[in-house]
Amino acid sequence: MLTVDVALAFFAASLLLGIAPGPDNIFVLTQSAVYGAGAGLVTTLGLTTGLCVHTGAVALGVAAIFQSSPTAFTLLRVVGAGYLLWLAWLSFRAGAALAVTGGSTAPPFPGYVALFRRGIVMNVTNPKVSLFFLAFLPQFCDPSRGSMAGQVLSLGLLFMLATLVVFFSRVYHLVCIPLL
């Protein structure tokens, strides 16, 4: 069982990670700006659902592998850096394509199910979230407080709540406040 001070400290760290710029933030803001608040909210729900994969992996002990093997952890960091470079390349290419076409028209709406699915994939493949869950989250667990898997699941739920708070507030500020 988590103590209140551990839960609050983890929630604060989760909020800070959610506020930090990253692929998930950009994706939510882009979908909200292009397709409206509903698209941003559905994308956020997809991203939050993707957190179940990270939480499950840590609860099943994957984090222990990376903590005990410096080679595995280094490989994870290199793969994560490569993924970020790949995303940067895709963004660069997309920007060039918009410049060629004039960039004046929005792409067709892909549908809420597609946005939800994309949100899941974006989150599961986000190296920032993977590193947080594999390297940082286990530090908040203590075997003397009971089931490690139960603690990980509780922390995962707190992280999901922080994600919803941060991303929903961004969608609201981006889409709803300008309408007032």
Coordinates of C-alpha atoms in Angstrom, one line a residue:
M1 CA 0.0 0.0 0.0
L2 CA 1.3 3.4 -0.9
T3 CA 1.7 6.1 1.7
V4 CA 0.1 9.5 1.1
D5 CA 3.5 11.2 0.9
V6 CA 4.8 8.7 -1.7
A7 CA 1.6 9.0 -3.7
L8 CA 1.7 12.8 -3.7
A9 CA 5.4 12.9 -4.6
F10 CA 4.8 10.5 -7.5
F11 CA 1.7 12.4 -8.7
A12 CA 3.7 15.7 -8.7
A13 CA 6.5 14.0 -10.7
S14 CA 3.9 12.6 -13.1
L15 CA 2.4 16.1 -13.6
L16 CA 5.8 17.5 -14.3
L17 CA 6.5 14.8 -16.9
G18 CA 3.1 15.4 -18.4
I19 CA 3.9 19.1 -18.7
A20 CA 7.3 18.5 -20.3
P21 CA 7.2 18.8 -24.1
G22 CA 7.2 15.5 -25.9
P23 CA 5.6 13.6 -28.8
D24 CA 2.4 12.9 -26.9
N25 CA 1.9 16.5 -26.0
I26 CA 2.5 17.6 -29.6
F27 CA 0.2 15.0 -30.9
V28 CA -2.7 16.0 -28.6
L29 CA -2.2 19.7 -29.3
T30 CA -2.1 19.0 -33.1
Q31 CA -5.2 16.9 -33.1
S32 CA -7.1 19.5 -31.0
A33 CA -6.0 22.4 -33.2
V34 CA -6.8 20.7 -36.5
Y35 CA -9.9 18.7 -35.6
G36 CA -11.3 20.2 -32.4
A37 CA -11.7 19.4 -28.8
G38 CA -13.3 16.1 -29.3
A39 CA -10.4 14.8 -31.3
G40 CA -8.0 16.0 -28.6
L41 CA -10.0 14.3 -25.8
V42 CA -10.2 11.0 -27.7
T43 CA -6.5 11.2 -28.5
T44 CA -5.8 11.7 -24.8
L45 CA -7.9 8.7 -23.9
G46 CA -5.9 6.6 -26.3
L47 CA -2.7 7.9 -24.9
T48 CA -3.9 7.1 -21.4
T49 CA -4.9 3.6 -22.5
G50 CA -1.4 3.1 -23.8
L51 CA -0.2 3.7 -20.2
C52 CA -1.8 0.3 -19.3
V53 CA 0.9 -1.4 -21.4
H54 CA 3.7 0.4 -19.5
T55 CA 2.1 -0.3 -16.1
G56 CA 1.6 -3.9 -16.9
A57 CA 5.2 -4.3 -18.1
V58 CA 6.6 -2.8 -14.9
A59 CA 4.1 -4.9 -12.7
L60 CA 5.3 -8.0 -14.5
G61 CA 9.0 -7.2 -13.6
V62 CA 10.4 -5.8 -16.9
A63 CA 11.8 -2.9 -15.0
A64 CA 14.0 -5.3 -12.9
I65 CA 15.7 -6.4 -16.1
F66 CA 16.7 -2.9 -17.0
Q67 CA 17.8 -2.1 -13.4
S68 CA 20.0 -5.2 -13.2
S69 CA 21.5 -4.9 -16.7
P70 CA 23.4 -1.7 -17.6
T71 CA 23.7 -3.1 -21.2
A72 CA 19.9 -3.5 -21.5
F73 CA 19.3 0.0 -20.1
T74 CA 21.8 1.5 -22.5
L75 CA 20.2 -0.3 -25.4
L76 CA 16.8 1.0 -24.3
R77 CA 18.2 4.6 -24.3
V78 CA 19.8 4.2 -27.7
V79 CA 16.6 2.8 -29.2
G80 CA 14.7 5.6 -27.6
A81 CA 17.0 8.2 -29.0
G82 CA 16.8 6.6 -32.5
Y83 CA 13.0 6.7 -32.2
L84 CA 13.1 10.4 -31.4
L85 CA 15.4 11.0 -34.4
W86 CA 13.0 9.1 -36.6
L87 CA 10.0 11.2 -35.3
A88 CA 12.1 14.3 -36.0
W89 CA 12.7 13.1 -39.6
L90 CA 9.0 12.4 -40.1
S91 CA 8.1 15.9 -38.8
F92 CA 10.8 17.4 -41.1
R93 CA 9.4 15.6 -44.1
A94 CA 5.8 16.5 -43.2
G95 CA 6.8 20.2 -42.9
A96 CA 8.4 20.0 -46.3
A97 CA 5.3 18.4 -47.8
L98 CA 3.1 21.2 -46.4
A99 CA 5.4 23.8 -47.8
V100 CA 5.2 22.3 -51.3
T101 CA 1.4 22.0 -51.2
G102 CA 0.9 25.4 -49.6
G103 CA -0.3 23.8 -46.3
S104 CA -3.6 25.6 -46.5
T105 CA -6.0 22.7 -46.1
A106 CA -6.3 20.4 -43.2
P107 CA -6.0 16.6 -43.8
P108 CA -9.3 14.8 -43.8
F109 CA -10.6 13.8 -40.4
P110 CA -9.4 10.2 -39.7
G111 CA -12.2 9.4 -37.2
Y112 CA -12.3 9.0 -33.5
V113 CA -11.4 5.3 -33.5
A114 CA -8.3 6.0 -35.6
L115 CA -7.3 8.8 -33.2
F116 CA -7.8 6.6 -30.2
R117 CA -5.7 3.8 -31.8
R118 CA -3.0 6.3 -32.8
G119 CA -3.0 7.6 -29.2
I120 CA -2.3 4.1 -27.9
V121 CA 0.5 3.5 -30.4
M122 CA 2.0 6.9 -29.7
N123 CA 2.1 6.3 -26.0
V124 CA 3.4 2.7 -26.1
T125 CA 6.2 3.7 -28.4
N126 CA 7.1 6.9 -26.6
P127 CA 10.6 6.5 -25.1
K128 CA 10.1 9.3 -22.5
V129 CA 7.2 7.4 -21.0
S130 CA 9.0 4.0 -21.3
L131 CA 12.1 5.4 -19.5
F132 CA 9.9 7.0 -16.8
F133 CA 8.1 3.7 -16.1
L134 CA 11.1 1.5 -16.3
A135 CA 13.6 3.6 -14.5
F136 CA 11.8 6.1 -12.3
L137 CA 8.5 4.4 -11.2
P138 CA 10.1 1.5 -9.4
Q139 CA 11.9 3.9 -7.1
F140 CA 8.6 4.7 -5.5
C141 CA 7.9 1.1 -4.6
D142 CA 9.0 -0.5 -1.4
P143 CA 8.6 -4.3 -0.6
S144 CA 7.9 -3.4 3.1
R145 CA 4.7 -1.8 2.0
G146 CA 3.2 -5.0 0.5
S147 CA 2.7 -6.3 -3.0
M148 CA 5.1 -4.7 -5.5
A149 CA 2.7 -5.4 -8.3
G150 CA -0.1 -3.6 -6.4
Q151 CA 2.1 -0.6 -5.8
V152 CA 3.0 -0.4 -9.4
L153 CA -0.6 -0.6 -10.5
S154 CA -1.5 2.1 -8.0
L155 CA 1.3 4.3 -9.3
G156 CA 0.2 3.6 -12.9
L157 CA -3.3 4.8 -12.1
L158 CA -1.9 7.9 -10.5
F159 CA 0.2 8.5 -13.7
M160 CA -2.9 8.0 -15.8
L161 CA -4.8 10.6 -13.7
A162 CA -2.0 13.1 -14.1
T163 CA -2.0 12.5 -17.8
L164 CA -5.7 13.1 -18.0
V165 CA -5.4 16.3 -16.0
V166 CA -2.5 17.8 -18.0
F167 CA -3.8 16.8 -21.5
F168 CA -7.5 17.6 -20.9
S169 CA -6.4 21.1 -19.5
R170 CA -4.3 21.7 -22.6
V171 CA -7.2 20.8 -24.9
Y172 CA -9.5 23.0 -23.0
H173 CA -7.0 26.0 -23.1
L174 CA -6.3 25.5 -26.8
V175 CA -9.8 25.0 -28.0
C176 CA -12.3 26.3 -25.5
I177 CA -10.8 29.4 -24.0
P178 CA -10.3 31.2 -27.4
L179 CA -14.0 30.7 -27.9
L180 CA -14.9 32.8 -24.8

